[in-house]
mmCIF file of C-alpha atoms in Angstrom:
data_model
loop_
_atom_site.group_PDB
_atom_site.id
_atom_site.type_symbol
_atom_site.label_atom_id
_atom_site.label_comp_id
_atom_site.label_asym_id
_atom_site.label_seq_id
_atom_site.Cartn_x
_atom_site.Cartn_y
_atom_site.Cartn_z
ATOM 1 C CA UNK A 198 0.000 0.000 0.000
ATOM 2 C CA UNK A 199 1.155 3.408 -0.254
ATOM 3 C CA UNK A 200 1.754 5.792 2.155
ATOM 4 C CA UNK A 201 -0.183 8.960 2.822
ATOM 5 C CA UNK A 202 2.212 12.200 2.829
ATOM 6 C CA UNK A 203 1.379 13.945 5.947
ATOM 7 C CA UNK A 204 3.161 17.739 5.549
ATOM 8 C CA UNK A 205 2.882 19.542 8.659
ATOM 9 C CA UNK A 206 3.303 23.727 8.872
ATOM 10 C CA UNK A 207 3.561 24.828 12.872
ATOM 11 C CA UNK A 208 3.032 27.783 14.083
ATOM 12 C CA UNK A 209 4.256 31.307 14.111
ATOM 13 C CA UNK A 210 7.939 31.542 14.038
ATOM 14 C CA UNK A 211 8.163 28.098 15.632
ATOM 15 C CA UNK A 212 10.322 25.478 15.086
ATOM 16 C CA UNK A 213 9.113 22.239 13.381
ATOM 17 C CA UNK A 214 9.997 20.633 16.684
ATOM 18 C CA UNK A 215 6.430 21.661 18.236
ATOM 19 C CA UNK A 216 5.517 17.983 16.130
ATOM 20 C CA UNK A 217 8.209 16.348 17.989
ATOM 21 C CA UNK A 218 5.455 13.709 19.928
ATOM 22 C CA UNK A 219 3.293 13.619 17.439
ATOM 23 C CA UNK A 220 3.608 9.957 15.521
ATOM 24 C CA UNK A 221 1.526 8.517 13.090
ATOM 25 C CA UNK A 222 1.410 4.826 12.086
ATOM 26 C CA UNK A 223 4.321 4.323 9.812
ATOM 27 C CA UNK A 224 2.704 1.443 7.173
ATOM 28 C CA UNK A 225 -0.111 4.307 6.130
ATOM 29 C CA UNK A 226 1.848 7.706 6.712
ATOM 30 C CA UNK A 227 4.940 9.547 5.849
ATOM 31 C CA UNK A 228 5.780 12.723 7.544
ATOM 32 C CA UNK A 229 7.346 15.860 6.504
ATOM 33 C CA UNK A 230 7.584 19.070 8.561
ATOM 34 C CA UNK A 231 7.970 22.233 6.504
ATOM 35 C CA UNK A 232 9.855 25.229 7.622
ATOM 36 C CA UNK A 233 8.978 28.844 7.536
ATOM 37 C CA UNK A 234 11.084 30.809 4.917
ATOM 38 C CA UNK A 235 11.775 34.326 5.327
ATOM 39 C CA UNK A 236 9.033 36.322 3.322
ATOM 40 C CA UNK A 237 10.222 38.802 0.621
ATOM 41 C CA UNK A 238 10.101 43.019 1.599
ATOM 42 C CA UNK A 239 6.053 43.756 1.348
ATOM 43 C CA UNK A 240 5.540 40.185 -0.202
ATOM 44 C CA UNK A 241 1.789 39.029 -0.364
ATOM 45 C CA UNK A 242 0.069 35.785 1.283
ATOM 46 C CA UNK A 243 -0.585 34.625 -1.876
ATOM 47 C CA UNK A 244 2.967 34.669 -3.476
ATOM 48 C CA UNK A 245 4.700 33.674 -0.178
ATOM 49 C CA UNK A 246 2.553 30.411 -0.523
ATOM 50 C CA UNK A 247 3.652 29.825 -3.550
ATOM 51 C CA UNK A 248 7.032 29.906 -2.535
ATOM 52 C CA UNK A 249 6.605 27.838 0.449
ATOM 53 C CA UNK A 250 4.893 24.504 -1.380
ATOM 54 C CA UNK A 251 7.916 24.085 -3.238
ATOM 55 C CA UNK A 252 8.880 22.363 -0.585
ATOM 56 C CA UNK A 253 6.266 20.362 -0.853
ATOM 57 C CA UNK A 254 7.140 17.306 -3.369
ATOM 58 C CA UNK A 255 4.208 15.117 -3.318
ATOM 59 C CA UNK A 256 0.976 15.178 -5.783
ATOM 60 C CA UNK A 257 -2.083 15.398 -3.292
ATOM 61 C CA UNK A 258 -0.563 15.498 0.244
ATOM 62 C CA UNK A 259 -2.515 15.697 3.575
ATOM 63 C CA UNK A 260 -1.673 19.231 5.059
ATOM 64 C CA UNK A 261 -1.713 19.992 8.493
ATOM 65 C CA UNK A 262 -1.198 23.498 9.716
ATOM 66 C CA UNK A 263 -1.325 24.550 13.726
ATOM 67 C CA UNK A 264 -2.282 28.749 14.519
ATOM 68 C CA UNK A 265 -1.027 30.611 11.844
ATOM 69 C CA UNK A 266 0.356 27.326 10.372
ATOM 70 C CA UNK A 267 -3.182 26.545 9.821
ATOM 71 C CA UNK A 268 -3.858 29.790 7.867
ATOM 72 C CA UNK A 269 -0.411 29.250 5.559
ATOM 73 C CA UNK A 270 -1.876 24.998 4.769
ATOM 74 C CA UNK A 271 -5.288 26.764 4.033
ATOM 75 C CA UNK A 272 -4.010 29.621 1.480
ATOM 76 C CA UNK A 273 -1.458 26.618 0.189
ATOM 77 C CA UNK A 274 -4.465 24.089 -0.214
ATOM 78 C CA UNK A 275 -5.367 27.358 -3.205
ATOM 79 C CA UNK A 276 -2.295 26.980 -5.053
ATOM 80 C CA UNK A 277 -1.347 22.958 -5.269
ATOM 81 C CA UNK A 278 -3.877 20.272 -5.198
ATOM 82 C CA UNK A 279 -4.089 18.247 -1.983
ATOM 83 C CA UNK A 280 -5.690 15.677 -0.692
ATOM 84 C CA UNK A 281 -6.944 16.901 2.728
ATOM 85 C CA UNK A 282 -6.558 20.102 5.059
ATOM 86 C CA UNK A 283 -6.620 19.841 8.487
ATOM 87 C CA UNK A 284 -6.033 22.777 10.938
ATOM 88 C CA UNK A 285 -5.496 22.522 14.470
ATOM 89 C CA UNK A 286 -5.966 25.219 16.901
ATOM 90 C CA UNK A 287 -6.069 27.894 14.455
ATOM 91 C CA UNK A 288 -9.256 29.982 12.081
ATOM 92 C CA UNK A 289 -11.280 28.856 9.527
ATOM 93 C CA UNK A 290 -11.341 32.741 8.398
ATOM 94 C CA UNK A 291 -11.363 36.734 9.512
ATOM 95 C CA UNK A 292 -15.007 35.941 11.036
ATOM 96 C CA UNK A 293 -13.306 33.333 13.641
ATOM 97 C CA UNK A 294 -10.814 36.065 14.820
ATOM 98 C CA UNK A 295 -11.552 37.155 18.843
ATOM 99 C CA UNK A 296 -12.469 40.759 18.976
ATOM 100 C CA UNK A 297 -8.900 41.719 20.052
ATOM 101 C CA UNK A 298 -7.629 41.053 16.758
ATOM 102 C CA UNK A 299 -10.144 42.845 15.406
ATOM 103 C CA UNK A 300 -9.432 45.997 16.540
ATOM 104 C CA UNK A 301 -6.362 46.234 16.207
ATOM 105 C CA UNK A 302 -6.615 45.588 12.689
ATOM 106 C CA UNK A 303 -9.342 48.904 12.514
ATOM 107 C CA UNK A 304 -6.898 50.601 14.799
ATOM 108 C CA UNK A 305 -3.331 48.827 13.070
ATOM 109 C CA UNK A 306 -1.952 49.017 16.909
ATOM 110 C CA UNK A 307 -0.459 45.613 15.897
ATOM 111 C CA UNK A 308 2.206 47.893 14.055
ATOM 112 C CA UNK A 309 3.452 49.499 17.506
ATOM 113 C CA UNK A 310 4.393 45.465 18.886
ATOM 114 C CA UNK A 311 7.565 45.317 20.036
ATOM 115 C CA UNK A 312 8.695 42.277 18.133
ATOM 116 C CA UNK A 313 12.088 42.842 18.078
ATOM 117 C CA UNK A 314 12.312 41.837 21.842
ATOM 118 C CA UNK A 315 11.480 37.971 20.821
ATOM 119 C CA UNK A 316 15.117 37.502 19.323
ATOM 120 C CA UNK A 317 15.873 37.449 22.805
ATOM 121 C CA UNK A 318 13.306 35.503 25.092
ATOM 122 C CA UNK A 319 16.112 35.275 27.674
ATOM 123 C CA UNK A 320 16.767 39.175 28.161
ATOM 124 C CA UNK A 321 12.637 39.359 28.319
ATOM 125 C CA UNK A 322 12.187 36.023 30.900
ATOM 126 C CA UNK A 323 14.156 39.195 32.925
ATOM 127 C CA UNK A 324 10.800 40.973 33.343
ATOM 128 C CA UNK A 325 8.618 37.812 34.036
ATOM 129 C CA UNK A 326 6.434 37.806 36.802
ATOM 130 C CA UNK A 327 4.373 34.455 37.736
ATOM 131 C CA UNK A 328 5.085 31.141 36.986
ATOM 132 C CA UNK A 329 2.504 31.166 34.300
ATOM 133 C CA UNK A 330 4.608 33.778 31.934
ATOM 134 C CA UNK A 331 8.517 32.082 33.105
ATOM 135 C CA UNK A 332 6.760 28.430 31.852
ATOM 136 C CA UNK A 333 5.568 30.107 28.874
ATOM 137 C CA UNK A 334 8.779 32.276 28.147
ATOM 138 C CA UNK A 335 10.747 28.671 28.458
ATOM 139 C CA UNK A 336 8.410 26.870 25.793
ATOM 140 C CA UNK A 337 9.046 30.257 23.370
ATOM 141 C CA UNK A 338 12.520 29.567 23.763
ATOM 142 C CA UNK A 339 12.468 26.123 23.249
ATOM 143 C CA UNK A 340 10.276 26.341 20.139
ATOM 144 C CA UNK A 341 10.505 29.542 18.419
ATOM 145 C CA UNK A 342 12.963 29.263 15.858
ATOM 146 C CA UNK A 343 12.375 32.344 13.975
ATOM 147 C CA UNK A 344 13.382 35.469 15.398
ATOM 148 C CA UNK A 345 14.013 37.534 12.417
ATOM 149 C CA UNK A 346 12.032 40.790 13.226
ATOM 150 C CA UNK A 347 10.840 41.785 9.273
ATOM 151 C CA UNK A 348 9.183 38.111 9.360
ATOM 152 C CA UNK A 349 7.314 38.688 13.009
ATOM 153 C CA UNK A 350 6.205 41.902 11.646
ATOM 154 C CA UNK A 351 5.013 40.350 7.949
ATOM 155 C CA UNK A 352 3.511 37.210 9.735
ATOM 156 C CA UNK A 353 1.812 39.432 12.311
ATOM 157 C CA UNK A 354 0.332 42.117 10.205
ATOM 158 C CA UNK A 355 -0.806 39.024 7.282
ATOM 159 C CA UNK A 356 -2.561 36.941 9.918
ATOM 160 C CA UNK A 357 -4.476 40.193 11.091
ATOM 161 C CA UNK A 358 -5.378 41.453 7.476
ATOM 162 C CA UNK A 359 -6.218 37.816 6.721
ATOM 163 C CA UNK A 360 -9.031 38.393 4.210
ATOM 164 C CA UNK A 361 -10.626 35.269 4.024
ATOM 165 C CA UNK A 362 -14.485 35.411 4.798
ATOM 166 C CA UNK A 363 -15.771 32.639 3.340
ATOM 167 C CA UNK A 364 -14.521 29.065 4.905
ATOM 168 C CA UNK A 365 -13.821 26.361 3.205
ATOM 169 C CA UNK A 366 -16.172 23.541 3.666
ATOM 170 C CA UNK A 367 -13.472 21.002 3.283
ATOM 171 C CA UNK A 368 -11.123 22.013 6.005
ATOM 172 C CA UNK A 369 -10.810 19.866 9.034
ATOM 173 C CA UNK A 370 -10.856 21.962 12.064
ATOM 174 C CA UNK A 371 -9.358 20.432 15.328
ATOM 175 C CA UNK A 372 -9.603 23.342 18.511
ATOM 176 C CA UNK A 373 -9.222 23.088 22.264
ATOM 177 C CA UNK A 374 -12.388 24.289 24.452
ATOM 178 C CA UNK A 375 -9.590 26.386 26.465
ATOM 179 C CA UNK A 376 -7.639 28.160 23.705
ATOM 180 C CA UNK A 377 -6.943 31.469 24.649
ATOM 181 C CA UNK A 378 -5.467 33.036 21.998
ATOM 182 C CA UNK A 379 -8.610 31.798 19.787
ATOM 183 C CA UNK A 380 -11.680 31.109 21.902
ATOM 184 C CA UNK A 381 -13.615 28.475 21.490
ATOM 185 C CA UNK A 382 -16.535 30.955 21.675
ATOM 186 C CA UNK A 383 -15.852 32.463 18.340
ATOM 187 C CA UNK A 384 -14.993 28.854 16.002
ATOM 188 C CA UNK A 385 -17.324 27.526 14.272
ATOM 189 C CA UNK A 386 -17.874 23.658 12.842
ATOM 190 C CA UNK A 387 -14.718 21.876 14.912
ATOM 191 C CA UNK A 388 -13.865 18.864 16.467
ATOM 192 C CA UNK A 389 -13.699 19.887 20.271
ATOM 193 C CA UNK A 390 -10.841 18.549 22.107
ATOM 194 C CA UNK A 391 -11.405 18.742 26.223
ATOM 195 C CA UNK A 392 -9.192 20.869 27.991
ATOM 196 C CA UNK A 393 -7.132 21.608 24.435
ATOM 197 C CA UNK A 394 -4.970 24.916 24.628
ATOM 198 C CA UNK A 395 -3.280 27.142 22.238
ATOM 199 C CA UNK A 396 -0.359 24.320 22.497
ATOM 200 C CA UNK A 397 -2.167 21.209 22.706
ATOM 201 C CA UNK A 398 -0.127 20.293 20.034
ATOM 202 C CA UNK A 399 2.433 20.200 22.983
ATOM 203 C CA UNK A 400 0.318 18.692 25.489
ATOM 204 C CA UNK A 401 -2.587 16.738 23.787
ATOM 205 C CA UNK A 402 -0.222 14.756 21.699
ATOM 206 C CA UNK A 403 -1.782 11.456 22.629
ATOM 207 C CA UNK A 404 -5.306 12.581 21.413
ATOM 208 C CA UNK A 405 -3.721 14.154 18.027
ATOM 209 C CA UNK A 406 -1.713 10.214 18.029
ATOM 210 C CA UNK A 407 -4.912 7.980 18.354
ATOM 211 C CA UNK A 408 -7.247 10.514 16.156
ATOM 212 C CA UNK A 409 -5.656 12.203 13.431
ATOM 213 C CA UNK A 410 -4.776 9.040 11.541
ATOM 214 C CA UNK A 411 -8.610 8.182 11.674
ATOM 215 C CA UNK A 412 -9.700 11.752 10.582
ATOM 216 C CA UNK A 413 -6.451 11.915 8.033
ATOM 217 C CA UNK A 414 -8.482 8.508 6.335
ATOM 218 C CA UNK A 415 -11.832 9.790 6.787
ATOM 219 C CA UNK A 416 -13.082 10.664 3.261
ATOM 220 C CA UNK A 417 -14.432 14.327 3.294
#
């Protein structure tokens, strides 16, 4: 039998190690993590997608994109012809995006971020208070592997002028009932996963394991 590709986008600026516990059953699947590229000055979704699935070298993969990942696997499922898209805590479109995001697109206050403080996590872990922040400033540094301030700023402003409206029926959408960077609240059409965060793909590895090869064969 042949094996499924399985291409997996994470999220962004992290490293493709975020899929590090996630295994699939090696007779049906083959895995391949893609890795963000840096975007071109003022370079559009749509051509920076283009770019990106050259990496991709199989005719009708399975893509599988987490947060922003899951926006990039959507715009790429436009360009090449694939065989399933599955998002995992991450938007369908613009109309899944909490109201924070939405103003600061209408007020473009996502312009003033400081992003040039993530290219060092350690000097900011400095000004941590709470055990909450110092666990989450460890996993940054652990997993984000892109630090390069012109991509934060491209990938932050593109996810926030994101201007899809419409969803597309065929996505599969996989979100956690306790995401807080998109609340469960505002997604439509998912399968719910029980205590799921932003980074269940961290920490609800067993459930992505024993379900995603059964959704991956599921015919749409």
């Amino acid at each position: 039998m042949e094996k499924i590709p399985v291409y997996f986008m994470p999220g962004l600026a992290a490293s493709t190690s975020i899929f590090e516990r996630i295994e699939l059953p090696q007779d049906q699947f083959e895995m391949f993590l893609l890795e963000w590229i840096l975007p071109n000055p003022k370079e559009s979704l749509t051509d920076y997608v283009i770019r990106l699935s050259e990496s991709v070298k199989h005719k009708n993969p399975v893509l599988i994109g987490v947060s922003f990942g899951g926006v990039i696997v959507q715009e790429m499922a436009k360009v090449i012809p694939v065989k399933k898209t599955i998002i995992i805590s991450s938007v369908k479109s613009n109309k899944e995006f909490p109201r924070r995001l939405k103003i600061a697109k209408s007020t473009k206050v996502y312009k003033l971020l400081p992003t040039g403080l993530v290219q060092n996590v350690e000097a900011l872990s400095k000004f941590a208070y709470g055990d909450t922040v110092k666990q989450r400033l460890k996993l940054y540094d652990r997993y984000l592997c892109v630090r390069d301030k012109c991509y934060l700023d491209w990938a932050i402003e593109t996810i926030i002028l994101w201007d899809r409206t419409d969803p597309d029926a065929n996505v599969v959408h996989i979100h956690g009932d306790a995401d807080d960077v998109f609340p469960i609240k505002y997604i439509q059409d998912c399968t719910v996963v029980k205590g799921g965060t932003h980074i269940m793909i961290l920490n609800k590895f067993k459930w992505l394991n024993e379900n995603l090869p059964k959704i991956i064969l599921n015919a749409s």
